Amino acid sequence: MAAAAEVGGDKYRSFIHGESERDTVWRHGAPPNYDVVNKLFEAERTQVWPEGSLEEKVQRLLKTWEMELVHKVRPEDQKTVNSAKYTASTNGMKALSRAEVMAIGGYNNFLRTKLPPEHRIFDPDQETLESSMATFLTAFPRGFAIEVLDVYSGPPKIAFKFRHWGYMEGPFKGHPPHGQRVEFVGVCIFHVDEEMKVEKSEYFYERGNFLASFLSPPDAASGSGSGCPVMQAD
């Protein structure tokens, strides 16, 4: 799996600091700092995986993979991604290449939809990489934490269940903040090569409930992540 955290680096992500990153080109000119979202993660995660366990390794790979695709500009700097082969798909939609994902940004890829434009709470076709990132950074000033809930199979086809959450303490597309937790649960499959680099990622989750949670506070009784993350179409 991904290498252990570097000295003085992030506890949950590899390849941010250290000699291996000396020549890395960062999107914003410097390595990212995840201290704020790590604090949220530590306070509210539901699982604490033992270091070295399969679950902990998958969680580190997930967090590092996300960090590299968002913050590292050049493919040669992305150590968890097989750049030549990488494709990404969400809810069974058309797979995109690494270059296509990098061009539109992770949020726009993750929130792709077949809904007509007039029914879209968030329309990835009308957003740029920068505008989509700004939207969610504004809505989630403490970050958008993620944890691995379960791992169903190990490499080369790593299937796992995850939870993604944050607090809407800023506006979202003109909707005022309600201050409540917005979260969802989904399933992901990482196809990895012999070097544990991701060749293909497949995400399945319920997009509609997640975005509707920005319009009004989630129902505490049912949770915003209710419903099957795979079978509901959007």
Short mmCIF file of C-alpha atoms in Angstrom, two decimals:
data_model
loop_
_atom_site.label_atom_id
_atom_site.label_comp_id
_atom_site.label_asym_id
_atom_site.label_seq_id
_atom_site.Cartn_x
_atom_site.Cartn_y
_atom_site.Cartn_z
CA MET A 1 0.00 0.00 0.00
CA ALA A 2 1.02 3.67 0.12
CA ALA A 3 4.14 4.47 2.10
CA ALA A 4 4.04 5.42 5.76
CA ALA A 5 3.62 9.04 6.73
CA GLU A 6 6.76 11.13 6.32
CA VAL A 7 8.43 12.67 9.35
CA GLY A 8 6.64 15.93 10.04
CA GLY A 9 4.01 15.10 7.46
CA ASP A 10 0.32 14.25 7.48
CA LYS A 11 -0.70 11.37 9.76
CA TYR A 12 -3.18 9.96 7.27
CA ARG A 13 -1.67 10.78 3.86
CA SER A 14 1.64 9.92 2.22
CA PHE A 15 3.69 11.76 -0.39
CA ILE A 16 3.13 15.32 0.85
CA HIS A 17 6.49 16.02 2.47
CA GLY A 18 9.97 14.54 2.37
CA GLU A 19 12.72 13.98 -0.15
CA SER A 20 10.38 12.26 -2.63
CA GLU A 21 8.42 15.51 -3.00
CA ARG A 22 11.39 17.84 -3.48
CA ASP A 23 10.53 18.49 -7.15
CA THR A 24 6.74 18.10 -6.93
CA VAL A 25 4.72 20.81 -8.67
CA TRP A 26 1.80 21.77 -6.42
CA ARG A 27 -1.39 23.31 -7.79
CA HIS A 28 -1.26 26.16 -5.28
CA GLY A 29 2.51 26.44 -5.08
CA ALA A 30 2.98 24.55 -1.82
CA PRO A 31 1.92 21.26 -0.18
CA PRO A 32 -1.65 21.26 1.20
CA ASN A 33 -2.34 21.36 4.93
CA TYR A 34 -5.04 19.02 6.22
CA ASP A 35 -4.84 19.91 9.93
CA VAL A 36 -8.39 21.31 10.11
CA VAL A 37 -10.12 18.41 8.38
CA ASN A 38 -7.94 15.91 10.24
CA LYS A 39 -9.29 17.38 13.48
CA LEU A 40 -12.87 16.84 12.27
CA PHE A 41 -11.98 13.32 11.13
CA GLU A 42 -10.46 12.40 14.50
CA ALA A 43 -13.38 13.85 16.46
CA GLU A 44 -16.16 12.13 14.51
CA ARG A 45 -14.82 9.03 12.77
CA THR A 46 -16.72 5.87 13.67
CA GLN A 47 -13.78 3.50 13.12
CA VAL A 48 -10.21 3.59 14.40
CA TRP A 49 -8.28 1.07 12.35
CA PRO A 50 -5.10 -0.51 13.78
CA GLU A 51 -1.96 0.70 12.05
CA GLY A 52 -0.90 -1.79 9.40
CA SER A 53 -4.36 -3.36 9.05
CA LEU A 54 -5.88 -3.72 5.59
CA GLU A 55 -8.53 -1.15 6.50
CA GLU A 56 -5.94 1.42 7.63
CA LYS A 57 -3.88 0.86 4.48
CA VAL A 58 -6.93 1.31 2.24
CA GLN A 59 -7.94 4.47 4.13
CA ARG A 60 -4.42 5.90 3.69
CA LEU A 61 -4.46 5.00 -0.01
CA LEU A 62 -7.87 6.67 -0.42
CA LYS A 63 -6.82 9.89 1.30
CA THR A 64 -3.46 10.03 -0.49
CA TRP A 65 -5.00 9.29 -3.90
CA GLU A 66 -7.53 12.10 -3.42
CA MET A 67 -4.83 14.52 -2.27
CA GLU A 68 -2.60 13.77 -5.26
CA LEU A 69 -5.35 14.15 -7.87
CA VAL A 70 -6.44 17.47 -6.38
CA HIS A 71 -3.11 19.07 -5.54
CA LYS A 72 -0.42 17.58 -7.81
CA VAL A 73 -0.41 19.01 -11.31
CA ARG A 74 1.94 16.64 -13.12
CA PRO A 75 1.22 12.93 -13.64
CA GLU A 76 4.79 11.97 -12.74
CA ASP A 77 4.27 13.44 -9.26
CA GLN A 78 1.19 11.33 -8.53
CA LYS A 79 2.60 8.24 -6.84
CA THR A 80 -0.70 6.46 -6.09
CA VAL A 81 -2.05 6.77 -9.66
CA ASN A 82 -1.12 4.74 -12.73
CA SER A 83 -1.40 7.78 -14.97
CA ALA A 84 -1.16 5.87 -18.26
CA LYS A 85 -4.11 3.62 -17.45
CA TYR A 86 -6.19 5.54 -14.93
CA THR A 87 -9.93 5.95 -15.45
CA ALA A 88 -12.67 7.07 -13.07
CA SER A 89 -16.42 6.48 -13.10
CA THR A 90 -19.31 7.45 -10.83
CA ASN A 91 -22.58 5.53 -10.52
CA GLY A 92 -21.88 3.55 -13.68
CA MET A 93 -21.52 6.60 -15.93
CA LYS A 94 -18.93 6.84 -18.70
CA ALA A 95 -15.39 6.45 -17.39
CA LEU A 96 -13.07 9.44 -17.72
CA SER A 97 -9.32 9.41 -18.21
CA ARG A 98 -6.89 10.91 -15.73
CA ALA A 99 -6.44 13.95 -17.99
CA GLU A 100 -10.22 14.46 -18.20
CA VAL A 101 -10.63 14.22 -14.41
CA MET A 102 -7.77 16.65 -13.85
CA ALA A 103 -9.29 19.10 -16.33
CA ILE A 104 -12.75 19.27 -14.75
CA GLY A 105 -11.78 18.60 -11.13
CA GLY A 106 -12.73 15.95 -8.60
CA TYR A 107 -16.02 17.49 -7.48
CA ASN A 108 -17.32 17.87 -11.02
CA ASN A 109 -16.36 14.29 -11.81
CA PHE A 110 -17.91 12.98 -8.60
CA LEU A 111 -21.15 14.92 -9.11
CA ARG A 112 -21.78 14.10 -12.76
CA THR A 113 -25.43 13.39 -13.46
CA LYS A 114 -27.93 12.51 -16.17
CA LEU A 115 -30.61 14.76 -14.68
CA PRO A 116 -31.95 17.55 -16.92
CA PRO A 117 -30.17 20.85 -16.18
CA GLU A 118 -33.30 22.45 -14.70
CA HIS A 119 -33.38 19.80 -11.94
CA ARG A 120 -29.75 20.07 -10.92
CA ILE A 121 -28.97 21.53 -7.50
CA PHE A 122 -25.32 21.54 -8.55
CA ASP A 123 -24.57 21.43 -12.27
CA PRO A 124 -21.05 20.13 -12.96
CA ASP A 125 -21.41 21.01 -16.64
CA GLN A 126 -21.54 24.70 -15.70
CA GLU A 127 -18.66 24.62 -13.21
CA THR A 128 -14.90 24.85 -13.62
CA LEU A 129 -12.35 23.05 -11.48
CA GLU A 130 -11.78 26.28 -9.53
CA SER A 131 -15.43 27.22 -9.09
CA SER A 132 -16.44 23.75 -7.89
CA MET A 133 -13.63 23.67 -5.33
CA ALA A 134 -14.56 27.15 -4.12
CA THR A 135 -18.20 26.10 -3.73
CA PHE A 136 -17.42 23.24 -1.36
CA LEU A 137 -14.59 24.99 0.47
CA THR A 138 -17.07 27.78 1.23
CA ALA A 139 -19.84 25.42 2.33
CA PHE A 140 -17.48 23.25 4.42
CA PRO A 141 -14.99 25.61 6.11
CA ARG A 142 -13.84 22.76 8.38
CA GLY A 143 -13.35 20.47 5.40
CA PHE A 144 -15.02 17.38 3.99
CA ALA A 145 -13.80 14.40 6.01
CA ILE A 146 -13.75 10.82 4.75
CA GLU A 147 -13.30 7.48 6.48
CA VAL A 148 -13.30 3.83 5.42
CA LEU A 149 -16.10 1.90 7.13
CA ASP A 150 -15.38 -1.59 5.81
CA VAL A 151 -13.14 -3.34 3.29
CA TYR A 152 -14.71 -6.20 1.37
CA SER A 153 -11.73 -7.34 -0.70
CA GLY A 154 -8.02 -6.62 -0.96
CA PRO A 155 -5.81 -5.97 -3.98
CA PRO A 156 -5.86 -6.11 -6.93
CA LYS A 157 -9.57 -5.18 -6.72
CA ILE A 158 -10.11 -3.30 -3.48
CA ALA A 159 -13.81 -2.91 -2.67
CA PHE A 160 -14.69 -0.79 0.33
CA LYS A 161 -17.46 1.19 2.00
CA PHE A 162 -16.80 4.82 2.95
CA ARG A 163 -18.41 7.73 4.75
CA HIS A 164 -17.97 11.37 3.67
CA TRP A 165 -19.12 14.26 5.91
CA GLY A 166 -18.79 17.93 6.73
CA TYR A 167 -20.70 20.79 8.37
CA MET A 168 -22.53 23.30 6.21
CA GLU A 169 -21.26 26.39 7.98
CA GLY A 170 -21.04 28.48 4.81
CA PRO A 171 -23.45 29.17 1.90
CA PHE A 172 -23.91 26.73 -0.97
CA LYS A 173 -24.96 28.07 -4.40
CA GLY A 174 -27.01 30.86 -2.83
CA HIS A 175 -28.50 28.71 -0.07
CA PRO A 176 -27.71 29.97 3.47
CA PRO A 177 -25.78 27.72 5.86
CA HIS A 178 -27.82 25.63 8.29
CA GLY A 179 -24.81 24.54 10.35
CA GLN A 180 -25.74 20.87 10.37
CA ARG A 181 -23.74 17.85 9.31
CA VAL A 182 -24.06 16.79 5.69
CA GLU A 183 -22.95 13.24 5.02
CA PHE A 184 -23.38 10.23 2.82
CA VAL A 185 -22.21 6.63 2.62
CA GLY A 186 -21.03 4.98 -0.58
CA VAL A 187 -19.07 2.11 -2.06
CA CYS A 188 -15.86 2.33 -4.07
CA ILE A 189 -13.75 -0.14 -6.02
CA PHE A 190 -10.06 0.59 -6.60
CA HIS A 191 -8.38 -1.53 -9.27
CA VAL A 192 -4.65 -1.43 -8.48
CA ASP A 193 -1.50 -2.69 -10.19
CA GLU A 194 1.38 -4.62 -8.63
CA GLU A 195 2.82 -1.34 -7.26
CA MET A 196 -0.51 -0.50 -5.57
CA LYS A 197 -1.14 2.36 -8.00
CA VAL A 198 -4.80 2.95 -8.82
CA GLU A 199 -5.63 2.08 -12.44
CA LYS A 200 -9.38 2.50 -12.14
CA SER A 201 -11.75 3.92 -9.54
CA GLU A 202 -15.48 3.18 -9.49
CA TYR A 203 -17.72 5.12 -7.09
CA PHE A 204 -21.33 4.33 -6.23
CA TYR A 205 -23.44 6.55 -3.96
CA GLU A 206 -26.79 8.36 -3.79
CA ARG A 207 -26.14 11.81 -5.24
CA GLY A 208 -29.62 13.26 -4.81
CA ASN A 209 -29.90 12.92 -1.01
CA PHE A 210 -26.43 14.37 -0.57
CA LEU A 211 -27.14 17.53 -2.55
CA ALA A 212 -30.64 17.93 -1.08
CA SER A 213 -29.00 18.15 2.34
CA PHE A 214 -27.66 21.58 1.41
CA LEU A 215 -31.18 22.93 0.91
CA SER A 216 -32.46 22.03 4.36
CA PRO A 217 -30.97 20.42 7.50
CA PRO A 218 -30.77 16.64 7.23
CA ASP A 219 -33.31 14.61 9.18
CA ALA A 220 -31.42 13.51 12.27
CA ALA A 221 -33.59 10.40 12.56
CA SER A 222 -32.93 9.08 9.07
CA GLY A 223 -29.60 10.72 8.22
CA SER A 224 -28.66 12.25 4.90
CA GLY A 225 -26.92 9.05 3.85
CA SER A 226 -30.07 6.92 3.90
CA GLY A 227 -31.08 4.82 0.96
CA CYS A 228 -29.10 2.41 -1.19
CA PRO A 229 -25.93 4.13 -2.45
CA VAL A 230 -25.79 1.96 -5.57
CA MET A 231 -29.25 1.36 -6.92
CA GLN A 232 -30.87 4.81 -6.83
CA ALA A 233 -30.53 6.48 -10.22
CA ASP A 234 -29.63 10.13 -10.70
#
